[in-house]
Coordinates of C-alpha atoms in Angstrom, one line a residue:
M1 CA -14.5 26.5 29.7
G2 CA -12.0 24.4 27.7
R3 CA -8.2 24.9 27.7
Y4 CA -8.1 24.3 24.0
R5 CA -11.7 24.2 22.8
D6 CA -11.9 27.9 23.6
D7 CA -8.4 29.0 22.6
P8 CA -7.5 28.3 19.1
A9 CA -4.3 30.0 19.3
A10 CA -3.3 27.7 22.2
L11 CA -4.3 24.7 20.4
E12 CA -2.3 25.9 17.2
H13 CA 0.5 26.5 19.3
L14 CA 0.7 22.8 20.2
V15 CA 2.2 22.3 16.8
Q16 CA 5.6 24.0 15.8
P17 CA 7.5 23.3 12.2
D18 CA 10.0 21.1 14.2
R19 CA 8.4 19.9 17.4
V20 CA 4.9 19.3 19.3
H21 CA 4.0 19.8 22.6
R22 CA 3.1 16.5 24.9
D23 CA -0.5 17.4 25.4
V24 CA -1.3 16.4 21.7
Y25 CA -0.7 12.8 23.5
I26 CA -1.7 13.0 26.7
D27 CA -4.7 15.6 27.1
P28 CA -8.2 14.3 27.1
E29 CA -9.5 17.3 26.0
V30 CA -7.4 17.4 22.7
F31 CA -8.5 13.8 22.3
Q32 CA -12.0 14.9 22.3
L33 CA -11.4 17.8 19.9
E34 CA -9.6 15.1 17.5
M35 CA -12.5 12.9 17.2
E36 CA -14.8 15.8 16.7
R37 CA -12.5 17.6 14.1
L38 CA -9.5 15.7 12.6
W39 CA -11.1 11.9 12.5
A40 CA -14.6 13.2 11.4
R41 CA -12.8 15.6 8.4
S42 CA -10.6 13.1 7.5
W43 CA -11.1 10.0 5.1
V44 CA -11.0 7.1 7.7
Y45 CA -10.9 3.3 6.4
V46 CA -13.9 1.2 7.3
G47 CA -13.4 -2.1 5.9
H48 CA -12.8 -4.2 2.7
A49 CA -15.6 -5.1 0.1
S50 CA -14.7 -8.6 0.2
Q51 CA -15.5 -8.6 4.0
V52 CA -19.3 -8.0 2.9
P53 CA -19.8 -10.0 -0.3
S54 CA -23.7 -10.9 -0.1
E55 CA -26.7 -8.6 0.6
G56 CA -27.1 -7.9 4.3
D57 CA -23.7 -8.7 5.1
Y58 CA -22.2 -6.0 7.5
L59 CA -19.5 -5.0 9.6
T60 CA -20.0 -2.8 13.0
L61 CA -17.3 -0.3 14.2
D62 CA -16.6 3.1 15.6
V63 CA -14.9 6.3 13.8
A64 CA -14.5 9.4 15.6
A65 CA -16.3 7.8 18.4
K66 CA -19.5 7.4 16.4
P67 CA -21.1 3.7 15.9
L68 CA -21.1 2.7 12.3
I69 CA -22.4 0.1 10.2
M70 CA -21.0 -0.9 7.0
L71 CA -23.2 -3.2 4.8
R72 CA -24.2 -4.6 1.6
Q73 CA -27.1 -3.1 0.1
A74 CA -29.8 -4.9 -2.0
D75 CA -28.2 -3.3 -5.0
G76 CA -25.0 -4.7 -4.7
S77 CA -23.4 -1.3 -3.7
I78 CA -21.9 -0.8 0.1
G79 CA -23.3 1.8 2.4
V80 CA -22.5 3.3 5.6
L81 CA -25.3 3.8 8.2
I82 CA -25.0 5.2 11.7
N83 CA -25.6 2.6 13.9
R84 CA -28.4 4.1 16.1
C85 CA -32.1 3.4 15.9
A86 CA -34.2 6.5 14.9
H87 CA -36.4 6.0 18.1
K88 CA -34.8 5.7 21.2
G89 CA -31.1 5.4 20.0
S90 CA -30.4 1.8 20.7
K91 CA -27.6 0.1 18.5
L92 CA -29.2 -1.9 16.0
L93 CA -26.5 -4.4 15.5
G94 CA -24.0 -5.5 18.3
D95 CA -21.9 -8.1 16.7
P96 CA -18.6 -7.1 14.7
A97 CA -19.9 -8.7 11.6
G98 CA -22.6 -11.0 10.4
N99 CA -25.5 -11.0 8.0
A100 CA -28.5 -8.9 8.9
G101 CA -31.0 -10.6 6.1
K102 CA -33.1 -8.1 4.2
T103 CA -34.0 -5.7 7.2
L104 CA -32.4 -4.2 10.4
R105 CA -34.5 -4.5 13.5
C106 CA -34.1 -2.6 16.5
P107 CA -33.9 -5.0 19.4
Y108 CA -35.6 -2.5 21.9
H109 CA -38.9 -1.7 20.3
A110 CA -38.6 -3.4 16.9
W111 CA -38.7 -0.8 14.7
T112 CA -37.1 -2.2 11.5
Y113 CA -35.4 -0.6 8.4
R114 CA -34.6 -1.5 4.8
L115 CA -30.8 -1.8 4.4
D116 CA -30.8 1.7 3.1
G117 CA -32.0 2.8 6.4
S118 CA -35.5 3.6 5.4
I119 CA -38.5 2.5 7.7
V120 CA -40.2 -0.6 7.0
N121 CA -42.3 -0.8 10.1
I122 CA -43.2 0.9 13.3
P123 CA -45.1 -1.2 15.7
L124 CA -48.5 0.1 16.6
K125 CA -47.9 3.1 14.3
Q126 CA -51.4 4.2 14.9
G127 CA -50.5 5.4 18.4
Y128 CA -48.4 8.4 16.5
D129 CA -51.3 9.7 14.8
G130 CA -51.9 13.2 15.4
T131 CA -48.2 13.7 16.8
R132 CA -45.3 15.4 15.4
L133 CA -43.4 12.3 14.7
A134 CA -43.6 12.6 10.9
E135 CA -42.1 16.1 11.1
T136 CA -39.2 14.7 12.9
A137 CA -35.7 13.1 11.6
A138 CA -37.0 9.8 13.2
Y139 CA -39.7 9.3 10.7
R140 CA -37.0 9.3 8.0
G141 CA -35.3 6.4 9.3
L142 CA -31.7 5.7 9.9
T143 CA -28.8 8.1 9.1
A144 CA -26.7 7.5 6.1
V145 CA -23.1 8.6 6.0
R146 CA -23.0 10.9 2.9
N147 CA -19.1 10.8 1.9
V148 CA -18.6 7.0 1.5
E149 CA -15.6 5.8 -1.4
T150 CA -14.6 2.4 -2.2
Y151 CA -11.1 2.2 -4.1
R152 CA -9.9 -1.1 -5.2
G153 CA -11.9 -2.8 -2.5
F154 CA -10.9 -0.4 0.3
V155 CA -13.9 1.6 1.9
F156 CA -13.4 4.8 3.3
V157 CA -15.8 7.5 5.0
R158 CA -15.6 11.2 5.8
L159 CA -18.3 12.0 8.5
A160 CA -18.1 15.7 8.1
N161 CA -20.2 17.1 5.3
E162 CA -17.8 19.4 4.3
G163 CA -14.1 18.6 3.5
L164 CA -11.5 17.7 0.7
A165 CA -13.0 14.9 -2.0
F166 CA -11.4 11.4 -1.8
R167 CA -8.9 11.9 -4.5
E168 CA -7.9 15.4 -3.4
Y169 CA -7.3 13.9 -0.1
F170 CA -5.1 10.9 -0.8
G171 CA -3.7 12.2 -4.1
D172 CA -0.8 9.8 -5.6
S173 CA -0.3 8.2 -2.1
L174 CA -3.0 5.6 -3.5
S175 CA -0.5 4.1 -5.7
S176 CA 0.5 1.9 -2.7
I177 CA -3.0 0.5 -2.5
D178 CA -3.0 0.1 -6.4
N179 CA 0.5 -2.0 -6.0
L180 CA -1.3 -4.2 -3.3
A181 CA -4.2 -5.0 -5.5
D182 CA -2.2 -5.3 -8.6
R183 CA 0.0 -8.0 -6.8
A184 CA -3.1 -10.3 -7.4
P185 CA -2.8 -12.0 -10.7
E186 CA -6.6 -11.3 -10.8
G187 CA -6.1 -7.8 -9.7
E188 CA -8.5 -8.3 -6.8
L189 CA -8.1 -8.9 -2.8
E190 CA -10.0 -10.7 -0.3
I191 CA -9.4 -10.6 3.5
V192 CA -9.2 -13.8 5.1
G193 CA -8.1 -15.2 8.5
G194 CA -9.7 -13.1 10.7
C195 CA -8.6 -10.2 12.6
L196 CA -5.8 -9.6 15.3
R197 CA -6.8 -7.0 17.7
Y198 CA -4.1 -5.8 20.0
L199 CA -4.7 -3.1 22.7
H200 CA -2.1 -0.5 23.1
N201 CA -1.9 1.6 26.5
C202 CA -0.9 4.9 24.2
N203 CA -2.1 7.6 22.0
W204 CA -2.8 6.5 18.3
K205 CA -0.4 8.9 17.0
M206 CA 2.6 7.3 18.5
F207 CA 1.8 4.2 16.5
V208 CA 1.1 5.9 13.3
E209 CA 4.5 7.9 13.9
N210 CA 6.3 4.7 14.5
L211 CA 5.4 3.2 11.1
N212 CA 8.0 5.2 9.4
D213 CA 10.5 5.7 12.0
T214 CA 13.3 4.0 10.8
M215 CA 15.7 5.3 13.6
H216 CA 14.2 2.6 16.3
P217 CA 14.3 -1.0 14.4
M218 CA 18.1 -1.7 15.2
I219 CA 17.6 -0.6 18.9
A220 CA 14.1 -1.3 20.0
H221 CA 14.2 -4.8 18.3
A222 CA 17.7 -5.8 19.1
S223 CA 16.5 -8.6 21.4
S224 CA 14.2 -10.1 19.0
A225 CA 15.2 -9.2 15.2
G226 CA 18.7 -9.3 16.7
T227 CA 18.3 -12.8 18.0
A228 CA 17.1 -13.8 14.8
K229 CA 19.7 -12.2 13.0
K230 CA 22.4 -14.0 15.0
L231 CA 20.7 -17.4 14.7
W232 CA 21.6 -17.2 11.0
E233 CA 25.1 -16.1 11.4
G234 CA 27.5 -18.2 9.5
K235 CA 24.9 -20.0 7.3
P236 CA 26.1 -20.0 3.6
A237 CA 24.8 -17.2 1.6
D238 CA 23.0 -19.5 -0.4
A239 CA 21.3 -21.7 2.2
P240 CA 17.5 -21.3 2.1
K241 CA 16.3 -19.3 5.0
P242 CA 13.3 -20.3 7.2
M243 CA 10.5 -17.8 6.7
A244 CA 10.8 -16.8 10.4
I245 CA 14.1 -15.8 10.0
E246 CA 13.6 -14.1 6.8
Q247 CA 10.7 -12.0 8.1
I248 CA 12.3 -11.2 11.5
A249 CA 15.8 -10.7 10.9
P250 CA 15.8 -7.4 8.7
F251 CA 14.5 -5.6 11.5
A252 CA 18.1 -5.6 13.0
S253 CA 19.6 -4.2 10.0
D254 CA 21.8 -1.0 10.5
Y255 CA 21.4 2.7 10.2
K256 CA 22.8 2.9 6.8
F257 CA 20.4 0.2 5.4
F258 CA 17.3 2.4 6.7
D259 CA 18.5 5.6 5.6
D260 CA 19.1 4.4 2.1
M261 CA 15.6 2.9 1.9
G262 CA 14.3 6.5 1.8
V263 CA 10.8 8.1 2.7
R264 CA 8.1 9.7 0.6
V265 CA 5.6 12.2 1.9
Y266 CA 2.5 13.5 0.6
P267 CA 0.0 16.2 1.3
H268 CA -2.4 15.6 4.2
G269 CA -0.4 13.2 6.3
H270 CA 0.6 10.4 4.1
S271 CA 3.4 8.7 3.4
F272 CA 5.7 5.5 3.0
S273 CA 9.0 4.3 3.8
G274 CA 11.1 2.0 1.3
V275 CA 11.5 4.3 -1.7
H276 CA 14.3 2.3 -3.0
F277 CA 14.2 -0.8 -1.1
S278 CA 12.7 -2.1 2.1
I279 CA 13.0 -5.1 4.4
H280 CA 11.0 -7.1 2.3
S281 CA 13.4 -7.0 -0.7
S282 CA 15.4 -10.1 -0.2
Y283 CA 12.4 -12.4 0.5
A284 CA 12.9 -15.7 -1.4
S285 CA 11.6 -16.0 -5.0
L286 CA 8.2 -17.8 -5.4
G287 CA 8.6 -19.3 -9.1
E288 CA 4.8 -20.3 -9.4
Y289 CA 3.5 -17.0 -8.4
E290 CA 5.9 -15.0 -10.7
T291 CA 5.0 -17.0 -13.7
R292 CA 1.2 -16.5 -13.0
M293 CA 2.0 -12.8 -12.5
K294 CA 3.8 -12.7 -15.9
Q295 CA 0.7 -14.4 -17.6
A296 CA -1.7 -12.1 -16.1
Y297 CA 0.4 -8.8 -16.7
G298 CA 3.4 -9.7 -19.3
E299 CA 7.2 -9.8 -18.4
E300 CA 7.7 -5.9 -18.1
R301 CA 4.4 -4.9 -16.1
A302 CA 4.7 -7.8 -13.7
G303 CA 8.6 -7.1 -12.9
Q304 CA 7.5 -3.5 -12.0
I305 CA 4.4 -4.7 -9.7
L306 CA 7.0 -7.0 -7.8
G307 CA 9.8 -4.6 -8.0
T308 CA 8.0 -2.2 -6.0
V309 CA 8.5 -3.3 -2.1
R310 CA 7.6 -0.4 0.3
H311 CA 7.5 -1.1 3.8
N312 CA 4.7 0.9 5.5
T313 CA 2.3 3.2 3.6
V314 CA 0.4 5.7 5.8
Y315 CA -3.0 6.8 5.0
Y316 CA -3.4 9.3 7.6
P317 CA -4.8 9.0 10.0
S318 CA -6.1 5.4 10.4
L319 CA -4.7 2.8 7.8
T320 CA -1.3 1.7 7.2
I321 CA -0.7 -1.3 4.5
K322 CA 2.3 -3.3 3.5
G323 CA 2.0 -4.3 -0.2
A324 CA 4.9 -6.6 -0.3
I325 CA 3.3 -8.5 2.5
Q326 CA -0.4 -8.3 1.8
S327 CA -1.2 -7.1 5.4
I328 CA -2.9 -4.0 6.8
R329 CA -3.1 -2.4 10.2
V330 CA -5.7 -0.1 11.2
A331 CA -5.7 2.4 14.3
R332 CA -9.1 2.8 16.2
P333 CA -8.6 5.1 19.2
L334 CA -10.3 4.8 22.1
A335 CA -8.9 7.2 24.6
A336 CA -5.9 9.7 24.6
D337 CA -3.8 6.9 26.1
K338 CA -5.8 3.9 24.5
T339 CA -5.6 2.7 20.9
L340 CA -6.9 -0.6 19.4
I341 CA -4.8 -1.9 16.7
E342 CA -6.4 -4.3 14.1
S343 CA -4.5 -6.6 11.9
W344 CA -6.1 -8.2 8.7
T345 CA -4.5 -10.4 5.9
F346 CA -5.3 -10.5 2.3
R347 CA -5.5 -13.3 -0.1
L348 CA -4.1 -12.3 -3.5
K349 CA -6.7 -13.9 -6.0
G350 CA -5.2 -16.3 -8.4
A351 CA -2.1 -16.3 -6.6
P352 CA -0.8 -19.5 -5.1
E353 CA -1.5 -20.3 -1.3
I354 CA 2.1 -20.0 -0.3
L355 CA 1.6 -16.1 -0.6
L356 CA -1.3 -16.5 2.1
H357 CA 0.8 -18.6 4.2
R358 CA 3.6 -15.9 4.1
T359 CA 1.5 -13.1 5.0
V360 CA -0.4 -15.0 7.8
T361 CA 3.1 -16.0 9.3
Y362 CA 4.4 -12.3 9.1
N363 CA 1.3 -10.9 10.8
R364 CA 1.4 -13.8 13.5
L365 CA 5.3 -13.2 14.1
I366 CA 5.3 -9.1 13.8
N367 CA 1.8 -7.7 14.4
S368 CA -0.1 -10.0 16.7
P369 CA -0.4 -9.7 20.3
M370 CA 1.7 -13.1 20.7
S371 CA 4.5 -11.3 18.6
V372 CA 8.1 -11.2 19.7
V373 CA 8.7 -8.0 17.6
G374 CA 5.2 -5.8 18.4
H375 CA 5.9 -6.1 21.9
D376 CA 9.2 -4.3 21.7
D377 CA 7.3 -1.3 19.8
L378 CA 4.5 -1.5 22.7
H379 CA 7.0 -1.2 25.6
C380 CA 8.4 2.0 23.9
Y381 CA 4.8 3.5 23.2
R382 CA 3.8 2.7 26.7
S383 CA 7.1 4.1 28.2
I384 CA 6.6 7.3 26.2
Q385 CA 3.0 7.7 27.2
E386 CA 4.4 7.3 31.0
G387 CA 7.3 9.3 30.5
L388 CA 5.7 12.6 29.0
A389 CA 4.2 13.4 32.3
G390 CA 7.6 14.2 33.5
D391 CA 8.6 18.0 34.3
G392 CA 11.3 20.1 32.8
N393 CA 10.7 19.3 29.1
E394 CA 7.0 19.7 27.8
W395 CA 8.2 19.3 23.9
V396 CA 9.0 16.4 21.7
S397 CA 11.8 16.6 19.1
L398 CA 11.1 16.2 15.6
H399 CA 14.0 18.1 14.6
R400 CA 16.2 15.1 12.5
N401 CA 16.8 16.5 9.2
F402 CA 14.6 19.7 9.6
D403 CA 14.4 22.0 6.3
P404 CA 12.2 24.9 6.7
A405 CA 11.8 24.9 3.1
E406 CA 10.0 21.5 3.1
S407 CA 6.4 22.7 3.7
A408 CA 6.4 25.0 0.7
A409 CA 8.3 22.3 -1.3
L410 CA 5.7 19.5 -0.5
E411 CA 2.9 22.1 -1.7
E412 CA 4.5 22.8 -4.9
R413 CA 5.6 19.0 -6.1
R414 CA 2.7 17.2 -4.3
E415 CA 5.1 14.8 -2.9
L416 CA 8.6 14.9 -1.4
T417 CA 11.4 12.4 -1.1
S418 CA 14.1 12.4 1.6
N419 CA 16.2 10.1 3.3
G420 CA 14.8 7.0 5.4
T421 CA 16.0 8.2 8.9
S422 CA 14.6 11.8 8.6
D423 CA 11.6 12.9 10.7
I424 CA 9.9 14.4 7.8
S425 CA 7.0 11.8 7.8
M426 CA 6.3 12.8 11.4
R427 CA 6.3 16.8 10.7
N428 CA 4.1 16.0 7.6
Q429 CA 1.6 13.9 9.8
F430 CA 1.3 16.9 12.5
R431 CA 1.1 19.8 9.4
A432 CA -2.1 17.6 8.5
W433 CA -3.1 17.6 12.4
Q434 CA -3.0 21.2 12.3
E435 CA -5.0 21.6 9.2
L436 CA -7.6 19.2 10.5
M437 CA -7.8 20.6 13.8
R438 CA -8.3 24.4 13.0
L439 CA -11.8 25.8 13.4
E440 CA -13.4 26.6 10.0

């Protein structure tokens, strides 16, 4: 008998309006339930269309502990299949990415499938004559994921058959993806430069919560961003900053800066910080890029696009994007205390190469395993994961700027804007957590 699986009231009690119980981060049973419920019922990012440009191109990944293949179909569409042979269950594809050609062939017994999952060939098929094979799911081929949506090139899946539709789930939060894509003079993005994968010894929610936590940067990043800030002290105000200083130093901004940035939350756990401005607002002007944007969109519209400089947008539970820096990070949970973080960079089609250089530089300095900033966060995550084992206080505080009326206000307005240092984005994530974890 499971402590939480068989007691819905106990599971519900883990999340209260202004605090959460430590078991949401450390309990293996809770993690397993998250895979079965939350990660299966939500819309989870799987990849970008630019990663599979040609017929047979594919990516493999796990979502909700299920092995998936995202691949380009013969008709040009993008499909997602369960990466499991219909015969004995072997994975069909083991590489992270590649091209399968016209068919998918099992490496065990050579059952072969079309790209849509239908069976092409079963070796010595006559051996099944007179058996029940034709009555089984195996004879129908590979299992296709029913709920797949591509939005501005971003591909999402919902594994559960029942649940919110894509637009209902994300709502107006999709404006951050729109802004990222619109920053390309040609209106399209392409992933370039490979992936930086970074194992975090912590629960996936710690990473996701931290994205809109603006009470930590000036403390956790004092040794990295603080050093960068000191290195530039005393320089003339009009002196051009090296790109590394420009990108790292703002993390050491004071409480007022981050509070004034503002945070906006949406139903179902989504949010972004940087409503009014962000740490990316003071980046050096790139004249050639701005000229191309004005030519593509007109001066007024180009100004609106480039004037939107949001910090981190969280698409709960899996994806975070930085439109102003053309970078995304993806959370791939592995266990209650292990999460793989993937960092990807985009080229803006039609933009000068300096934009990609700035993006790659940022990703290396801030998001990579070699980052001098990212290790500050990882140290904190690991410390929390270990510290929550301590006795005496089983609860984690989410009290900052708590307003009992915020849940009702959010439901009425579809979004809610608050001061940047509020815990509202974390409370909003756990409201979504409760919704998605309930038995139906």
